[in-house]
Amino acid sequence: MKAVVCARHGAPETLEIRDLPLPVPGPGEVLVKVAAIGLNFFDTLIIRDLYQVKPELPFSPGAEYAGHVAALGAGVTGFAVGDRVCGYQTYGAARAYVAAPAQFLAKVPDDVDLVKAAGLIVTYGTALYALRDRGELKAGERLAVLGASGGVGLAAVELGRVLGARIIACASSPEKVRFAQEHGADEGFDYASGDLKAALKAFGGEKGLDVIYDPVGGDMAEQALRALGSLGRFLVVGFAAGEIPKIPLNLLLVKNCDMRGVAFGAHARANPGWLRDAVAELMGYARDGRISAHVDKTFPLEHCAEALGEISGRRVKGKVVLTVAD
């Protein structure tokens, strides 16, 4: 089978395409013939050895995928050969076949496209875990989403709308801001247009913002935090800007607010039942049109390096997905 292989740490251009033996599913595992693989920002980090999870070389990037069940290992129930499924794992999905524990797979409804399904678990799962479980977002609250046109940002805008929040979408260009507003944000802010803190304070009103969702980090984080209201929740989702901000802790004291980490991967791996229920919920939203599962670009598996370059260059609105030829 064809597989994308990281044999040495480095930029996307160092990835290789190799022919590997077809995996055999062990007890409790399912062999999936992969149709599509969702790529994420952390894939650009893990191949450079800059991510908190550090797999042994060689490995394949890719944490989410969709396809059809090709074979079942001993003891697997609930799946049959030919079933449409999607799955989550921290790495290893960018290949034509994946042998995965059945507990990390979910069925894909017939009316949900496999390409969309492949790009749904990580971004929307992260946003759901962040906003509902960690952020306790309530209907009518005011939510600011930084990096609102990227994969996890767009997911937060759409799920924030599902949860009934008022949303300001912040992004790095007028085009990206408009894109986020077209997907449910009430207002938008272009970082280059002025003072982020002032814009967020104006949106939050006298009470201040209730929740800030930040997958960007960098120098935007503290500006946003200063617009958070009393008992507000600042959700630390990631550091796409490349810089981990150093926040003055006195701000949390004087503002009487929280900063909360959002580690979707760790939570999903430790709670496969939660993951299965979350994916089923998200599939329902996708079927009902409440979330778009927007895929901006697709690339053949063999063009994984180019696809990751699009993510690194911040040229993506929504998701980038690899497709696998039959």
Coordinates of C-alpha atoms in Angstrom, one line a residue:
M1 CA 0.0 0.0 0.0
K2 CA 1.0 3.6 -0.5
A3 CA 1.9 5.6 2.6
V4 CA 3.3 9.0 3.5
V5 CA 6.3 8.5 5.7
C6 CA 8.3 10.8 7.9
A7 CA 11.7 9.1 8.0
R8 CA 13.5 12.1 9.3
H9 CA 12.3 15.3 11.0
G10 CA 12.0 18.3 8.9
A11 CA 9.8 20.4 6.6
P12 CA 7.0 18.8 4.6
E13 CA 9.4 18.5 1.6
T14 CA 11.3 15.8 3.5
L15 CA 8.3 13.4 3.6
E16 CA 8.5 10.3 1.5
I17 CA 6.0 8.2 -0.4
R18 CA 6.7 4.5 0.3
D19 CA 5.1 1.1 -0.5
L20 CA 4.5 -0.7 2.7
P21 CA 3.0 -4.1 3.5
L22 CA -0.8 -4.2 4.1
P23 CA -1.4 -4.2 7.8
V24 CA -3.2 -7.1 9.5
P25 CA -5.9 -6.2 12.1
G26 CA -5.1 -7.7 15.5
P27 CA -7.7 -8.5 18.2
G28 CA -10.1 -5.7 18.7
E29 CA -8.9 -3.9 15.6
V30 CA -10.5 -3.0 12.3
L31 CA -8.7 -2.7 8.9
V32 CA -10.0 0.4 7.1
K33 CA -9.5 1.0 3.4
V34 CA -8.9 4.8 3.6
A35 CA -10.6 7.1 1.2
A36 CA -9.6 10.5 2.8
I37 CA -7.3 11.9 5.5
G38 CA -7.9 15.2 7.3
L39 CA -4.8 17.3 7.9
N40 CA -4.3 19.7 10.8
F41 CA -1.9 22.4 11.9
F42 CA -0.3 20.0 14.4
D43 CA 0.7 17.7 11.5
T44 CA 3.1 20.5 10.4
L45 CA 4.7 20.4 13.9
I46 CA 4.8 16.6 14.5
I47 CA 6.9 16.0 11.4
R48 CA 9.4 18.7 12.7
D49 CA 9.5 17.1 16.2
L50 CA 7.9 20.2 17.6
Y51 CA 4.7 18.6 18.9
Q52 CA 4.1 17.3 22.4
V53 CA 3.5 13.8 21.0
K54 CA 6.8 12.5 19.6
P55 CA 6.4 9.2 17.7
E56 CA 9.4 7.1 16.8
L57 CA 10.7 7.3 13.3
P58 CA 9.5 6.4 10.8
F59 CA 5.8 7.2 11.0
S60 CA 3.0 8.7 9.0
P61 CA 1.3 12.0 9.8
G62 CA -2.4 12.3 9.8
A63 CA -4.8 12.0 12.8
E64 CA -8.2 11.5 11.2
Y65 CA -9.5 9.6 8.3
A66 CA -12.6 8.0 6.7
G67 CA -13.1 5.0 4.5
H68 CA -14.6 1.5 4.4
V69 CA -14.1 -1.5 6.7
A70 CA -11.9 -4.0 4.8
A71 CA -11.5 -6.6 7.5
L72 CA -12.2 -7.3 11.2
G73 CA -9.8 -8.5 13.9
A74 CA -10.8 -11.1 16.4
G75 CA -13.5 -10.0 18.9
V76 CA -14.7 -7.0 17.0
T77 CA -18.5 -6.4 17.1
G78 CA -20.6 -3.6 15.8
F79 CA -18.9 -3.3 12.4
A80 CA -19.1 -5.2 9.2
V81 CA -17.0 -5.3 6.1
G82 CA -18.0 -2.5 3.8
D83 CA -19.3 -0.2 6.5
R84 CA -18.5 3.5 6.0
V85 CA -16.4 4.7 9.0
C86 CA -14.2 7.5 10.2
G87 CA -11.5 7.3 12.9
Y88 CA -9.1 9.2 15.1
Q89 CA -5.5 8.6 16.1
T90 CA -2.7 11.0 16.9
Y91 CA -0.7 10.1 13.9
G92 CA -0.4 7.3 11.3
A93 CA -3.4 7.9 9.1
A94 CA -1.8 9.2 5.9
R95 CA -1.7 5.8 4.2
A96 CA -4.0 3.7 2.0
Y97 CA -5.0 1.3 4.8
V98 CA -5.1 1.7 8.6
A99 CA -5.5 -1.0 11.3
A100 CA -7.1 0.8 14.2
P101 CA -8.8 -0.1 17.5
A102 CA -12.5 -0.4 17.0
Q103 CA -13.2 1.8 19.9
F104 CA -11.8 4.8 18.0
L105 CA -14.0 4.3 15.0
A106 CA -17.5 5.6 14.3
K107 CA -19.9 5.0 11.5
V108 CA -20.4 7.6 8.8
P109 CA -24.1 8.0 7.6
D110 CA -24.6 7.3 3.9
D111 CA -25.5 10.9 3.2
V112 CA -22.3 12.4 4.7
D113 CA -19.5 12.6 2.2
L114 CA -16.4 10.7 3.2
V115 CA -14.1 13.6 2.4
K116 CA -16.1 15.9 4.8
A117 CA -16.2 13.1 7.4
A118 CA -12.4 12.8 7.3
G119 CA -11.9 16.4 8.2
L120 CA -14.6 16.6 10.9
I121 CA -13.3 14.8 14.0
V122 CA -10.3 16.9 15.1
T123 CA -11.5 20.4 14.3
Y124 CA -15.1 20.1 15.4
G125 CA -14.2 17.7 18.2
T126 CA -11.8 20.2 19.5
A127 CA -14.3 23.0 19.3
L128 CA -17.1 20.9 20.9
Y129 CA -14.8 19.9 23.8
A130 CA -13.5 23.4 24.2
L131 CA -16.8 25.4 24.0
R132 CA -19.2 23.0 25.8
D133 CA -17.0 20.9 28.1
R134 CA -14.2 23.2 29.1
G135 CA -15.7 26.6 28.3
E136 CA -19.3 25.9 29.6
L137 CA -20.6 28.2 26.9
K138 CA -24.2 29.1 27.4
A139 CA -26.8 30.5 25.0
G140 CA -26.7 34.2 24.8
E141 CA -23.1 34.5 26.0
R142 CA -20.5 36.5 24.0
L143 CA -17.8 34.5 22.3
A144 CA -14.6 35.7 20.6
V145 CA -12.9 33.3 18.2
L146 CA -9.4 34.1 17.1
G147 CA -8.1 32.5 13.9
A148 CA -11.7 32.2 12.9
S149 CA -11.2 31.1 9.3
G150 CA -8.9 28.1 10.0
G151 CA -10.0 24.6 10.7
V152 CA -10.5 24.8 14.5
G153 CA -11.5 28.4 14.3
L154 CA -14.3 27.9 11.8
A155 CA -15.5 24.9 13.7
A156 CA -15.8 27.1 16.8
V157 CA -17.8 29.7 14.9
E158 CA -20.2 27.1 13.7
L159 CA -20.6 25.3 17.0
G160 CA -20.8 28.5 18.9
R161 CA -23.8 29.3 16.7
V162 CA -25.3 25.9 17.4
L163 CA -24.8 26.5 21.2
G164 CA -26.6 29.9 20.9
A165 CA -23.7 32.3 21.5
R166 CA -23.1 35.8 20.0
I167 CA -19.9 35.6 18.1
I168 CA -17.1 37.9 16.9
A169 CA -14.8 36.3 14.4
C170 CA -11.2 37.5 14.3
A171 CA -8.9 36.8 11.4
S172 CA -5.9 38.1 9.5
S173 CA -7.6 39.5 6.4
P174 CA -11.0 41.0 5.4
E175 CA -11.6 38.0 3.1
K176 CA -11.1 35.6 6.0
V177 CA -13.3 37.7 8.3
R178 CA -16.1 37.7 5.7
F179 CA -15.7 33.9 5.3
A180 CA -16.2 33.4 9.1
Q181 CA -19.2 35.7 9.1
E182 CA -20.8 33.8 6.2
H183 CA -20.5 30.7 8.5
G184 CA -22.3 32.2 11.5
A185 CA -20.3 35.0 13.2
D186 CA -22.3 38.1 14.1
E187 CA -19.4 40.5 13.8
G188 CA -15.8 40.3 12.5
F189 CA -12.4 41.9 13.2
D190 CA -9.4 42.0 10.9
Y191 CA -6.2 42.1 13.0
A192 CA -4.7 44.7 10.6
S193 CA -7.5 47.1 11.0
G194 CA -6.9 48.4 14.5
D195 CA -6.9 47.6 18.2
L196 CA -8.0 44.0 18.9
K197 CA -8.6 44.7 22.6
A198 CA -10.8 47.7 21.9
A199 CA -12.8 45.8 19.3
L200 CA -13.4 42.9 21.7
K201 CA -14.3 45.2 24.5
A202 CA -16.8 47.0 22.3
F203 CA -18.3 43.6 21.4
G204 CA -18.4 42.4 25.0
G205 CA -20.1 45.5 26.2
E206 CA -20.2 46.5 29.9
K207 CA -20.1 42.9 31.1
G208 CA -17.1 41.9 28.9
L209 CA -16.6 38.8 26.9
D210 CA -17.8 35.5 28.4
V211 CA -15.5 33.2 26.4
I212 CA -12.4 33.6 24.2
Y213 CA -11.4 30.7 22.0
D214 CA -7.7 31.0 21.0
P215 CA -5.9 28.6 18.7
V216 CA -3.4 31.3 17.7
G217 CA -1.4 32.4 20.7
G218 CA 1.3 35.0 20.0
D219 CA 0.8 38.6 20.9
M220 CA -3.0 38.5 20.3
A221 CA -3.6 36.4 23.4
E222 CA -3.0 39.0 26.1
Q223 CA -4.9 41.6 24.1
A224 CA -7.9 39.3 24.0
L225 CA -7.6 38.3 27.6
R226 CA -7.8 42.0 28.6
A227 CA -11.3 42.1 27.1
L228 CA -12.6 39.2 29.1
G229 CA -15.3 39.9 31.7
S230 CA -15.6 38.7 35.3
L231 CA -16.0 34.9 35.5
G232 CA -15.0 34.7 31.8
R233 CA -13.2 31.7 30.4
F234 CA -10.1 32.0 28.1
L235 CA -9.7 28.7 26.2
V236 CA -6.1 27.9 25.2
V237 CA -6.5 25.7 22.1
G238 CA -3.1 26.1 20.3
F239 CA -0.3 28.3 19.1
A240 CA -0.6 28.7 15.3
A241 CA 1.3 32.0 15.5
G242 CA 4.3 30.0 16.5
E243 CA 4.9 31.8 19.8
I244 CA 3.6 30.6 23.2
P245 CA 2.5 33.8 25.0
K246 CA 3.6 34.6 28.6
I247 CA 0.5 35.9 30.3
P248 CA 0.8 38.1 33.5
L249 CA -1.1 36.0 36.1
N250 CA -2.3 39.2 37.9
L251 CA -4.8 39.6 35.0
L252 CA -6.6 36.5 36.1
L253 CA -6.8 37.8 39.7
V254 CA -7.9 41.3 39.0
K255 CA -10.4 40.2 36.3
N256 CA -11.6 37.3 38.3
C257 CA -11.5 35.1 35.2
D258 CA -10.1 31.7 34.1
M259 CA -7.7 30.3 31.6
R260 CA -8.4 26.7 30.6
G261 CA -6.4 24.4 28.6
V262 CA -8.0 22.4 25.8
A263 CA -6.3 19.1 25.1
F264 CA -8.7 17.4 22.8
G265 CA -6.4 14.5 21.8
A266 CA -5.6 13.5 25.4
H267 CA -9.2 13.6 26.3
A268 CA -10.3 11.6 23.3
R269 CA -7.7 8.9 23.8
A270 CA -8.6 8.6 27.5
N271 CA -12.4 8.6 26.8
P272 CA -13.2 6.7 23.7
G273 CA -16.9 6.6 24.7
W274 CA -17.0 10.4 24.8
L275 CA -15.3 10.5 21.4
R276 CA -17.8 8.1 19.9
D277 CA -20.7 10.1 21.2
A278 CA -19.2 13.4 20.1
V279 CA -18.6 12.2 16.5
A280 CA -22.2 10.9 16.3
E281 CA -23.4 14.3 17.5
L282 CA -21.2 16.1 14.9
M283 CA -22.4 13.8 12.1
G284 CA -25.9 14.7 13.0
Y285 CA -25.1 18.4 12.8
A286 CA -23.5 17.8 9.4
R287 CA -26.5 15.9 8.1
D288 CA -28.8 18.7 9.3
G289 CA -26.6 21.4 7.7
R290 CA -25.9 23.0 11.1
I291 CA -22.2 22.7 10.5
S292 CA -20.5 22.9 7.1
A293 CA -17.5 20.6 7.6
H294 CA -16.0 22.9 5.0
V295 CA -13.2 21.5 2.9
D296 CA -11.2 24.2 1.3
K297 CA -8.8 22.0 -0.7
T298 CA -8.1 18.4 -1.5
F299 CA -4.8 16.8 -2.6
P300 CA -3.9 13.3 -3.7
L301 CA -2.1 11.3 -0.9
E302 CA 1.1 11.6 -2.9
H303 CA 0.9 15.4 -2.6
C304 CA 0.9 15.5 1.2
A305 CA 3.9 17.8 1.3
E306 CA 2.1 20.4 -0.8
A307 CA -1.0 20.1 1.3
L308 CA 0.9 20.7 4.5
G309 CA 2.6 23.6 2.9
E310 CA -0.8 25.2 2.4
I311 CA -1.5 24.9 6.1
S312 CA 1.9 26.2 7.1
G313 CA 1.4 29.2 4.8
R314 CA -2.0 30.0 6.3
R315 CA -3.7 29.8 2.9
V316 CA -6.5 27.6 4.1
K317 CA -10.1 28.4 5.0
G318 CA -11.5 25.4 6.8
K319 CA -9.9 22.0 6.1
V320 CA -7.3 20.4 3.8
V321 CA -8.0 16.8 3.0
L322 CA -5.9 14.1 1.3
T323 CA -7.7 11.6 -1.0
V324 CA -6.6 8.0 -1.8
A325 CA -7.1 6.6 -5.2
D326 CA -9.0 3.3 -5.4

